[in-house]
Coordinates of N, CA, C and O in Angstrom, one line a residue:
M1 N 118.5 107.8 126.6 CA 117.8 107.5 127.1 C 117.8 106.2 127.7 O 118.1 105.0 126.8
S2 N 117.8 105.8 128.8 CA 118.0 104.4 129.5 C 116.4 103.5 128.9 O 115.5 104.3 129.0
Y3 N 116.9 102.4 129.2 CA 115.6 101.2 129.3 C 114.9 101.6 130.0 O 113.2 101.4 129.9
Q4 N 114.7 101.9 131.0 CA 114.2 102.2 132.1 C 113.1 103.4 132.1 O 112.0 103.8 132.8
D5 N 113.7 104.4 131.0 CA 112.7 105.6 131.1 C 111.8 105.2 129.4 O 111.0 106.4 129.1
R6 N 111.6 104.0 129.4 CA 110.8 104.0 128.2 C 109.4 103.3 128.8 O 109.5 102.4 129.9
F7 N 108.3 103.1 128.2 CA 106.8 102.8 128.3 C 106.6 102.2 127.4 O 106.3 102.4 126.4
K8 N 106.0 100.9 127.6 CA 105.2 99.7 126.2 C 104.0 99.8 126.4 O 103.5 99.8 127.4
L9 N 103.3 100.7 125.2 CA 101.7 100.7 125.2 C 101.6 99.7 124.1 O 102.0 99.3 123.1
I10 N 100.6 98.8 124.5 CA 100.0 97.8 123.7 C 98.5 98.0 123.4 O 97.8 98.4 124.3
L11 N 98.0 98.2 122.0 CA 96.6 98.1 121.6 C 96.1 96.7 122.0 O 96.4 95.9 121.6
N12 N 95.0 97.1 122.8 CA 94.4 95.8 123.1 C 93.3 95.2 121.8 O 93.4 96.1 120.9
N13 N 93.7 94.0 121.6 CA 92.9 93.6 120.6 C 93.3 93.3 118.9 O 92.4 93.8 118.5
F14 N 94.5 93.8 119.2 CA 95.3 94.4 117.9 C 95.0 93.3 116.9 O 94.4 94.0 115.6
Q15 N 95.5 92.1 116.8 CA 95.1 91.0 116.0 C 93.6 91.2 115.7 O 93.5 91.1 114.4
E16 N 92.5 91.0 116.6 CA 91.0 91.2 116.3 C 90.8 92.2 115.5 O 89.9 92.4 114.5
N17 N 91.9 93.7 115.9 CA 90.8 94.8 115.2 C 91.6 94.9 113.5 O 90.9 94.8 112.6
T18 N 92.7 94.4 113.4 CA 93.7 94.3 112.1 C 92.6 92.9 111.4 O 92.4 93.3 109.8
T19 N 91.9 92.0 111.9 CA 91.5 90.9 111.1 C 90.0 91.6 110.7 O 89.9 91.6 109.5
G20 N 89.7 92.4 111.9 CA 88.1 93.0 111.2 C 88.2 94.2 110.2 O 87.9 94.3 109.1
A21 N 89.3 94.7 110.2 CA 89.6 95.7 109.3 C 89.9 95.1 107.8 O 89.6 96.0 107.1
L22 N 90.8 94.2 107.6 CA 91.2 93.3 106.5 C 89.7 92.9 106.1 O 89.5 92.8 104.8
Q23 N 88.4 92.5 106.8 CA 87.7 92.0 106.5 C 86.7 93.1 105.8 O 85.8 92.9 105.0
D24 N 86.9 94.3 106.3 CA 86.1 95.5 106.1 C 86.4 95.7 104.2 O 85.8 96.1 103.5
L25 N 88.0 95.8 104.3 CA 88.6 96.0 103.1 C 88.1 95.2 101.9 O 88.3 95.8 100.6
V26 N 87.9 94.0 102.5 CA 87.5 93.2 101.1 C 86.2 93.5 100.1 O 86.6 93.6 99.0
D27 N 85.3 94.2 101.1 CA 84.6 94.8 100.1 C 84.2 96.0 100.0 O 83.6 97.0 99.4
D28 N 85.3 97.0 100.7 CA 85.2 98.2 100.7 C 86.3 98.7 99.1 O 87.2 98.6 99.1
Q29 N 85.8 99.6 98.0 CA 86.0 99.8 97.1 C 86.5 101.1 97.1 O 87.6 101.9 96.3
D30 N 86.9 102.1 98.2 CA 87.4 103.4 98.2 C 88.8 103.5 98.2 O 89.4 104.4 97.9
F31 N 89.8 102.4 98.8 CA 91.0 102.7 98.7 C 91.6 101.9 97.9 O 92.6 101.3 97.8
T32 N 91.1 100.7 97.0 CA 91.5 100.1 95.7 C 92.6 100.8 95.2 O 92.5 101.8 94.8
D33 N 93.7 100.3 94.7 CA 94.6 100.7 93.9 C 95.6 99.9 92.9 O 96.4 100.2 92.3
V34 N 94.8 99.0 92.6 CA 95.2 97.7 91.3 C 93.9 97.1 91.1 O 93.1 96.5 91.7
T35 N 93.6 96.4 89.8 CA 92.7 95.9 89.4 C 93.4 94.7 88.6 O 94.5 95.0 87.7
L36 N 92.7 93.7 89.1 CA 93.1 92.3 88.4 C 92.1 91.8 87.4 O 91.0 91.7 87.8
V37 N 92.2 91.6 86.3 CA 91.7 91.5 85.3 C 91.6 89.4 85.1 O 92.5 89.3 84.6
C38 N 90.2 89.3 84.8 CA 90.3 87.8 84.6 C 90.1 87.5 83.1 O 90.1 88.8 82.6
E39 N 90.1 86.1 82.7 CA 90.3 85.9 81.3 C 89.1 86.4 80.7 O 89.0 86.6 79.4
D40 N 87.9 86.4 81.5 CA 86.8 86.7 80.9 C 86.5 88.0 80.6 O 85.5 88.5 80.7
G41 N 87.4 88.9 81.0 CA 87.1 90.2 81.1 C 86.5 90.7 82.6 O 86.6 92.0 83.0
S42 N 86.2 89.8 83.4 CA 85.8 90.2 84.7 C 87.0 91.0 85.6 O 88.1 90.8 85.4
Q43 N 86.7 92.1 86.6 CA 87.9 92.9 87.3 C 87.7 92.4 88.9 O 86.2 92.5 89.1
V44 N 88.7 92.5 89.9 CA 88.5 92.5 90.9 C 89.5 93.5 91.5 O 90.9 93.8 91.0
D45 N 89.0 94.4 92.2 CA 90.0 95.5 92.7 C 90.2 95.3 93.5 O 89.4 94.4 94.7
T46 N 91.3 95.6 94.2 CA 92.3 95.1 95.4 C 93.4 96.4 95.8 O 93.3 97.2 95.3
H47 N 94.1 96.1 96.6 CA 95.0 96.8 97.3 C 96.6 96.4 97.3 O 96.7 95.4 97.3
K48 N 97.3 97.3 96.6 CA 98.7 97.1 96.4 C 99.5 96.4 97.8 O 100.1 95.1 97.7
V49 N 99.2 97.1 98.8 CA 100.1 96.3 99.8 C 99.6 95.3 100.5 O 100.0 94.4 101.2
I50 N 98.0 94.6 100.1 CA 97.8 93.1 100.5 C 98.1 92.3 99.5 O 98.8 91.3 100.2
L51 N 98.2 92.7 98.2 CA 99.1 92.1 97.6 C 100.2 91.5 97.7 O 100.9 90.8 97.7
A52 N 101.1 92.9 97.8 CA 102.7 92.8 98.3 C 102.9 92.1 99.4 O 104.0 91.1 99.2
T53 N 101.9 91.9 100.3 CA 102.4 91.5 101.9 C 102.1 90.3 101.7 O 102.8 89.1 102.3
S54 N 101.2 89.7 100.8 CA 101.0 87.8 100.8 C 101.7 87.2 99.6 O 101.7 86.1 99.5
S55 N 102.5 88.2 98.7 CA 103.3 87.1 97.8 C 104.0 87.8 97.0 O 104.3 88.7 96.7
P56 N 105.2 87.3 97.1 CA 106.5 87.6 96.6 C 106.4 87.8 95.1 O 107.1 88.9 94.6
F57 N 105.1 87.4 94.1 CA 105.3 87.3 92.9 C 104.3 88.6 92.7 O 105.2 89.4 92.2
F58 N 103.9 89.3 93.7 CA 102.8 90.6 93.5 C 104.0 91.9 93.9 O 103.9 92.7 93.3
K59 N 105.0 91.0 95.0 CA 105.8 92.7 95.3 C 106.7 92.8 94.6 O 106.7 93.9 94.1
E60 N 107.1 91.7 93.9 CA 108.2 92.2 92.8 C 107.4 92.6 91.3 O 108.0 93.9 90.9
L61 N 106.4 92.0 91.0 CA 105.7 92.5 90.2 C 105.0 94.3 90.2 O 105.9 95.3 89.4
L62 N 104.9 94.5 91.6 CA 104.4 96.0 91.2 C 105.7 96.7 92.1 O 105.4 98.0 91.5
K63 N 106.6 96.1 92.5 CA 107.8 97.4 92.7 C 108.4 97.6 91.3 O 108.9 99.1 91.3
K64 N 108.2 96.8 90.4 CA 108.8 96.9 89.1 C 108.0 97.8 88.1 O 108.6 98.6 87.2
N65 N 106.8 98.0 88.3 CA 105.9 98.7 87.7 C 105.2 99.7 88.8 O 104.2 99.3 89.4
K66 N 105.7 101.3 88.6 CA 105.2 101.7 89.5 C 104.2 102.7 89.5 O 103.6 103.5 90.1
H67 N 103.3 102.3 88.2 CA 102.0 102.7 88.0 C 100.9 103.1 89.4 O 100.8 102.1 90.3
P68 N 100.3 104.0 89.5 CA 99.4 104.5 90.8 C 98.5 103.4 90.9 O 97.7 103.3 91.9
N69 N 97.7 102.8 89.7 CA 96.9 102.2 89.5 C 97.0 101.2 88.5 O 95.9 101.3 87.6
P70 N 97.8 100.2 88.8 CA 98.2 99.3 87.7 C 96.9 98.4 87.4 O 95.9 98.0 88.2
L71 N 96.7 97.9 86.3 CA 95.6 96.8 85.5 C 96.6 95.6 85.5 O 97.6 95.6 84.5
I72 N 96.6 94.8 86.0 CA 97.0 93.3 85.8 C 96.1 92.1 85.4 O 95.0 91.8 85.8
F73 N 96.6 91.8 83.8 CA 95.9 90.7 83.4 C 96.2 89.2 84.0 O 97.2 88.7 84.2
M74 N 95.2 88.5 84.6 CA 95.5 87.3 85.1 C 95.2 86.2 84.1 O 93.9 85.6 84.7
R75 N 96.1 85.8 83.1 CA 95.8 85.0 81.9 C 95.5 83.7 82.5 O 96.2 83.0 83.2
G76 N 94.1 83.0 81.9 CA 93.7 81.8 82.3 C 92.8 81.4 83.7 O 92.4 80.8 84.0
L77 N 92.5 82.6 84.3 CA 92.1 82.6 85.7 C 90.3 83.1 85.5 O 90.2 84.0 84.9
T78 N 89.6 82.3 86.1 CA 88.3 82.8 86.1 C 88.0 83.8 87.1 O 88.7 83.8 88.4
N79 N 86.9 84.2 87.1 CA 86.3 85.4 88.6 C 86.2 84.6 89.4 O 86.8 84.8 91.0
N80 N 85.3 83.3 89.4 CA 85.4 82.4 90.7 C 86.6 82.3 91.5 O 86.9 82.3 92.7
I81 N 87.9 81.9 90.7 CA 89.0 81.3 91.5 C 89.7 82.5 91.8 O 90.2 82.8 93.1
L82 N 89.7 83.8 91.2 CA 90.5 84.7 91.6 C 89.6 85.8 92.8 O 90.7 86.0 93.7
T83 N 88.7 85.6 92.9 CA 87.5 86.1 93.8 C 87.9 85.2 95.2 O 88.1 85.8 96.2
E84 N 87.9 83.9 95.1 CA 88.5 82.8 96.5 C 89.6 83.2 96.4 O 90.1 83.3 97.7
L85 N 90.7 83.5 95.7 CA 92.5 83.7 96.1 C 92.6 85.0 96.9 O 92.9 84.9 97.9
I86 N 91.3 86.3 96.3 CA 92.0 87.2 97.1 C 91.0 86.9 98.7 O 91.5 87.8 99.3
N87 N 90.0 86.5 98.5 CA 89.4 86.1 99.9 C 90.0 85.6 100.9 O 90.8 85.8 101.9
F88 N 91.1 84.5 100.4 CA 91.9 83.7 101.0 C 93.1 84.9 101.4 O 93.6 85.0 102.7
I89 N 93.5 85.8 100.9 CA 94.6 86.7 101.0 C 94.4 87.7 102.2 O 94.9 88.0 102.9
Y90 N 93.2 87.9 101.9 CA 92.2 88.9 103.0 C 91.9 88.3 104.2 O 92.1 89.0 105.6
L91 N 91.3 87.4 104.4 CA 90.6 86.8 105.3 C 91.6 85.3 105.8 O 90.9 85.1 106.9
G92 N 92.5 84.9 105.3 CA 93.3 84.1 105.8 C 92.3 82.7 105.7 O 92.9 81.3 106.3
E93 N 91.1 82.3 105.2 CA 90.7 81.1 105.1 C 89.9 81.4 103.9 O 89.1 82.3 103.3
V94 N 89.3 79.9 103.2 CA 88.6 80.2 102.0 C 87.8 78.8 101.8 O 88.6 77.9 102.5
Q95 N 86.9 78.4 101.4 CA 86.0 77.3 101.2 C 85.9 77.5 99.7 O 85.1 77.9 99.0
I96 N 86.8 76.2 99.2 CA 86.7 75.8 97.6 C 86.0 74.3 97.2 O 86.1 73.8 98.3
V97 N 85.4 74.6 96.4 CA 84.5 73.5 95.9 C 85.5 72.4 95.3 O 86.4 73.0 94.9
Q98 N 85.6 71.1 95.5 CA 86.3 70.0 95.1 C 86.7 70.3 93.6 O 87.9 70.0 93.2
K99 N 85.9 70.5 92.8 CA 86.0 70.9 91.0 C 87.1 71.9 91.2 O 87.6 72.2 90.0
D100 N 87.0 72.8 92.0 CA 88.1 74.3 91.8 C 89.6 74.3 92.4 O 90.1 74.9 92.5
L101 N 89.1 73.1 93.5 CA 90.7 73.2 94.2 C 91.6 72.7 93.7 O 92.9 73.8 94.3
A102 N 91.8 72.0 92.8 CA 93.5 71.7 92.3 C 93.9 73.0 91.2 O 94.8 73.7 91.5
T103 N 92.9 73.6 90.6 CA 93.3 74.8 90.0 C 93.6 75.9 91.0 O 94.5 76.6 90.9
F104 N 92.8 76.1 92.2 CA 93.0 77.2 93.1 C 94.0 76.7 93.8 O 95.3 77.9 93.5
L105 N 94.8 76.0 93.9 CA 96.1 75.4 94.7 C 97.4 75.7 93.8 O 98.4 76.1 94.1
A106 N 97.1 75.5 92.4 CA 98.2 75.8 91.2 C 98.2 77.0 90.8 O 99.6 77.8 91.2
V107 N 97.1 77.7 90.8 CA 97.3 78.9 90.7 C 97.8 80.2 92.2 O 99.0 80.5 91.9
A108 N 97.6 79.5 93.5 CA 98.1 80.2 94.9 C 99.6 79.6 94.5 O 100.6 80.7 95.0
N109 N 100.1 78.4 94.4 CA 101.3 77.9 94.0 C 102.1 79.2 93.1 O 103.2 79.6 93.6
E110 N 101.9 79.4 92.1 CA 102.2 80.0 91.1 C 102.7 81.6 91.6 O 103.9 82.1 91.2
L111 N 101.7 82.0 92.3 CA 101.7 83.2 92.5 C 102.6 83.0 94.0 O 102.6 84.3 94.3
K112 N 102.7 82.1 94.6 CA 103.7 82.2 95.9 C 102.6 82.8 97.0 O 103.2 83.5 97.7
I113 N 101.7 82.4 97.0 CA 100.7 82.9 97.9 C 101.2 82.5 99.4 O 101.0 81.6 99.5
K114 N 101.6 83.7 100.1 CA 101.7 83.0 101.4 C 100.8 81.7 102.3 O 99.7 82.3 102.3
G115 N 101.2 80.7 102.7 CA 100.3 80.0 103.3 C 99.9 78.7 102.8 O 99.1 77.6 103.1
L116 N 100.1 79.1 101.3 CA 99.6 78.2 100.4 C 100.6 77.6 99.4 O 100.4 76.6 98.2
E117 N 101.9 78.5 99.0 CA 102.9 78.1 98.4 C 103.4 76.6 98.6 O 103.2 76.1 99.8
G118 N 103.5 75.8 97.3 CA 104.3 74.7 98.2 C 102.8 73.5 98.4 O 103.2 72.2 98.6
T119 N 101.8 73.8 98.0 CA 100.6 72.9 98.0 C 100.2 72.6 97.2 O 100.8 72.8 95.6

């Protein structure tokens, strides 16, 4: 098959559709497959594929532990910091109060969150 026999099809608004889908997933619990547990026992349900694509730390951890619904203890993290971190991962932005900023960035750096590593 030659190059001339091919047709390129492009989904209109692909980036906007993808961003909208990720926004929907933040609050949608139907397809979550991993639970992150905070120091205080509160839990945040999320998606393996989202964690793995946003963090080499999570990618390696999830590759090594093939459980279908892992529970990961996030030692030292409060629900507030973890929730904001997950919001950044899914939405690409987050607003952090100044008193939490240093902790947020330290955790993001430790977990190697793309876009925040090295901050």
